[in-house]
Amino acid sequence: MTKTNKELLYDFFTHPMRIFFLYAGILALFGVMILLFQIGNFIHLHQFIFIDLFCGCAFVGFLFSAIPDWTNYKKSLLPFSIVAFILLNFALLTELLALNGRIFILLFWLWILGSCIFWLYKDKNTNHLNLIFVLLCLVFLQSFGLFFAPKPYALIHCYVAGIIVIGFRVSTVLAQTALDKIKGENSCVFIPNPILRNLSYFAILILALCNTLSLSQTLQGFIALGAGLILLSRIYEWHYKIFLKVHYTLIYYFLLLGNGIFYVLLGVNDLFNFSYSSTFLHGITLFVLIGFIYLVFNVASLRHSGQIVLNFPLNSKIGFLLLALATLTKVFLWQKWNLFYINFPAILLSVIFIAFLKDFFIIYRDNDFSDDPK
């Protein structure tokens, strides 16, 4: 049965990943257009849209869907979604009016933090304190940016720390799904290494703190190098033919590999006082941050839209290749041709999210929200 627009809106807001994942795609396109056409204070707006709004959308969409599920919260999520959506739009509007939207971004993260603590407290659940700690760090960084100076690089590191925690859970699902597909249901069990996860998580958060306090570049280099090596040590878990033959585990493998490589490069750059830290941070933002977010968008959306056998749409598979190409041009080829620095990556990113919006709006529209098969 075809849903009316009112029914679609209600469905999207009561299942937050749907409204916020789609809105993140819209914001990504808006941020790209501002950069391509150099609208207003385009560098600042582009940075604000991607680092504060796009990432905020991605995190609230996931957390407002996952935490209530993990804590057995059965009441409607509609009011939680509406408040978060309003705060995000107030932040965007004030920035477009050349005012300071960071007050609304701070309120937005406080709302997410308070909501997650409320759900965990109601369920007497202490299993997700690492995510709460990341949210506390984000609130601290947003407060620091509001009263002193914004620290976008520290925010990027903080988001990566959150992705390490979220990605750990997602990787378990991906690996188990691949094993069940090839070896048969419940024939094998995948258990990733939580110690390496925790070490990389804390190393990245310490790096974010050092960046916030503007500590020495050499110290930040040592920490970034250590974090990168820890991240690289995690890929040994994925060196099995089964995982390299299935598209979603192969994608996760390359994202994890890229995460480690870029942090190693950033660490070496800072240790030897080279001048490419901004370049490698762009690589982390584009390939690691947006890449992992795009992966979660696909996995969570399909798993909660009735797809028992996980299979990314063709456009999503191509999207990851385009993201890798955009990163290659942005990080390694920009000195050869100016268009490789902004125009080419921006166009590729817009293609990725246009296809995402088209595919997943149809998936959300035509499929009722479902519990995860596992």
XYZ file of C-alpha atoms in Angstrom, residues 92-283:
192
model
C 22.199 25.691 9.806
C 19.949 28.752 9.567
C 22.025 30.863 11.970
C 25.235 30.006 10.086
C 23.608 30.936 6.753
C 22.637 34.281 8.324
C 26.316 34.796 9.262
C 25.560 34.280 12.963
C 27.058 31.703 15.328
C 25.223 28.397 15.002
C 27.487 26.623 17.482
C 25.143 27.310 20.390
C 22.537 25.123 18.662
C 25.158 22.485 17.840
C 26.108 22.388 21.522
C 22.424 22.048 22.501
C 22.071 19.337 19.840
C 24.892 17.229 21.346
C 23.574 17.855 24.880
C 20.188 16.558 23.689
C 21.791 13.426 22.247
C 23.852 12.879 25.415
C 20.870 13.410 27.724
C 18.614 11.139 25.654
C 21.164 8.301 25.555
C 21.840 8.578 29.314
C 18.071 8.527 29.924
C 17.600 5.314 27.913
C 20.602 3.619 29.508
C 19.491 4.647 33.005
C 15.935 3.390 32.426
C 17.321 -0.002 31.427
C 20.057 -0.046 34.148
C 22.426 -0.651 31.226
C 26.169 -0.037 31.651
C 27.346 -1.762 28.463
C 27.714 1.370 26.336
C 29.656 3.791 28.505
C 32.333 4.107 25.803
C 29.772 5.804 23.552
C 28.673 8.061 26.414
C 32.306 9.053 26.939
C 32.631 9.975 23.245
C 29.474 12.098 23.541
C 30.903 13.827 26.635
C 34.068 14.582 24.658
C 32.000 16.007 21.801
C 30.051 18.207 24.232
C 33.347 19.417 25.717
C 34.789 20.198 22.268
C 31.641 22.033 21.176
C 31.676 24.044 24.419
C 35.352 24.854 23.864
C 34.608 25.942 20.303
C 31.718 28.135 21.422
C 33.598 29.997 24.167
C 37.160 29.940 22.792
C 38.051 28.737 19.292
C 36.561 25.909 17.186
C 38.744 22.812 16.946
C 37.573 21.032 13.775
C 40.526 18.621 13.683
C 39.899 17.554 17.269
C 36.236 16.986 16.357
C 37.299 14.786 13.447
C 39.441 12.645 15.796
C 36.549 12.435 18.246
C 34.190 11.253 15.509
C 36.743 8.639 14.462
C 36.865 7.394 18.078
C 33.080 7.046 18.009
C 33.283 5.212 14.691
C 35.840 2.798 16.180
C 33.255 1.802 18.809
C 30.295 1.716 16.426
C 32.357 0.051 13.698
C 33.352 -2.705 16.124
C 29.708 -3.699 16.508
C 29.006 -3.299 12.801
C 32.082 -5.379 11.882
C 30.845 -8.229 14.071
C 27.536 -8.260 12.189
C 29.253 -8.050 8.802
C 31.729 -10.834 9.559
C 29.076 -13.125 11.018
C 26.771 -12.495 8.063
C 29.583 -13.393 5.641
C 30.439 -16.555 7.602
C 26.785 -17.639 7.706
C 26.442 -16.982 3.981
C 29.465 -19.039 2.917
C 29.917 -21.608 5.693
C 26.315 -22.069 6.757
C 24.205 -20.722 9.621
C 25.952 -20.803 13.027
C 28.827 -22.943 11.734
C 31.477 -20.348 12.676
C 31.649 -17.447 15.126
C 33.609 -14.225 14.593
C 35.029 -12.622 17.759
C 37.017 -9.417 17.097
C 39.741 -8.247 19.485
C 38.257 -5.770 22.007
C 41.674 -4.886 23.480
C 42.956 -3.454 20.200
C 39.653 -1.620 19.769
C 40.015 -0.005 23.202
C 43.662 0.918 22.639
C 42.899 2.612 19.314
C 39.810 4.295 20.793
C 41.732 5.850 23.693
C 44.724 6.792 21.515
C 42.476 8.743 19.130
C 40.688 10.494 22.010
C 44.034 11.461 23.574
C 45.086 12.851 20.191
C 41.873 14.923 20.099
C 42.652 16.290 23.573
C 46.245 17.166 22.595
C 44.952 18.970 19.506
C 42.403 20.892 21.579
C 45.075 22.040 24.034
C 47.487 22.822 21.165
C 50.222 20.641 22.633
C 53.473 20.126 20.743
C 53.291 18.810 17.195
C 55.899 16.171 18.035
C 53.750 14.767 20.847
C 50.717 14.698 18.567
C 52.843 12.933 15.963
C 53.850 10.175 18.389
C 50.227 9.620 19.430
C 48.916 9.663 15.828
C 51.619 7.221 14.744
C 50.814 4.906 17.662
C 47.082 5.089 16.925
C 47.723 4.315 13.260
C 49.874 1.287 14.059
C 47.240 -0.047 16.463
C 44.575 0.409 13.792
C 46.739 -1.411 11.260
C 47.263 -4.272 13.721
C 43.495 -4.839 13.721
C 43.351 -5.875 10.073
C 44.886 -9.294 10.818
C 41.395 -10.411 11.890
C 40.192 -9.921 8.319
C 42.916 -11.841 6.459
C 40.649 -14.717 5.476
C 39.449 -15.567 1.983
C 35.842 -15.574 3.150
C 36.014 -11.923 4.191
C 37.905 -10.845 1.072
C 35.341 -12.538 -1.218
C 32.218 -10.793 0.175
C 31.738 -7.161 -0.862
C 30.687 -5.687 2.506
C 33.531 -7.260 4.527
C 36.015 -6.309 1.788
C 34.803 -2.697 2.008
C 35.194 -2.740 5.798
C 38.709 -4.155 5.428
C 39.825 -1.329 3.124
C 38.231 1.335 5.337
C 40.062 -0.056 8.366
C 43.293 -0.243 6.355
C 42.870 3.346 5.163
C 42.205 4.515 8.718
C 45.495 3.034 9.910
C 47.512 4.297 6.930
C 46.275 7.880 7.202
C 46.975 8.080 10.937
C 50.469 6.659 10.373
C 51.065 9.281 7.643
C 49.726 12.018 9.920
C 52.013 10.852 12.727
C 55.106 10.752 10.500
C 54.219 14.199 9.129
C 53.968 15.726 12.614
C 57.074 13.961 13.943
C 59.271 15.290 11.142
C 57.488 18.655 10.947
C 56.413 18.273 7.332
C 53.667 20.512 5.975
C 51.049 17.952 4.917
C 48.982 17.536 8.097
C 45.972 19.272 6.509
C 46.239 16.953 3.484
C 46.227 13.778 5.581
C 43.404 15.102 7.776
C 41.388 15.646 4.597
C 42.107 11.999 3.778
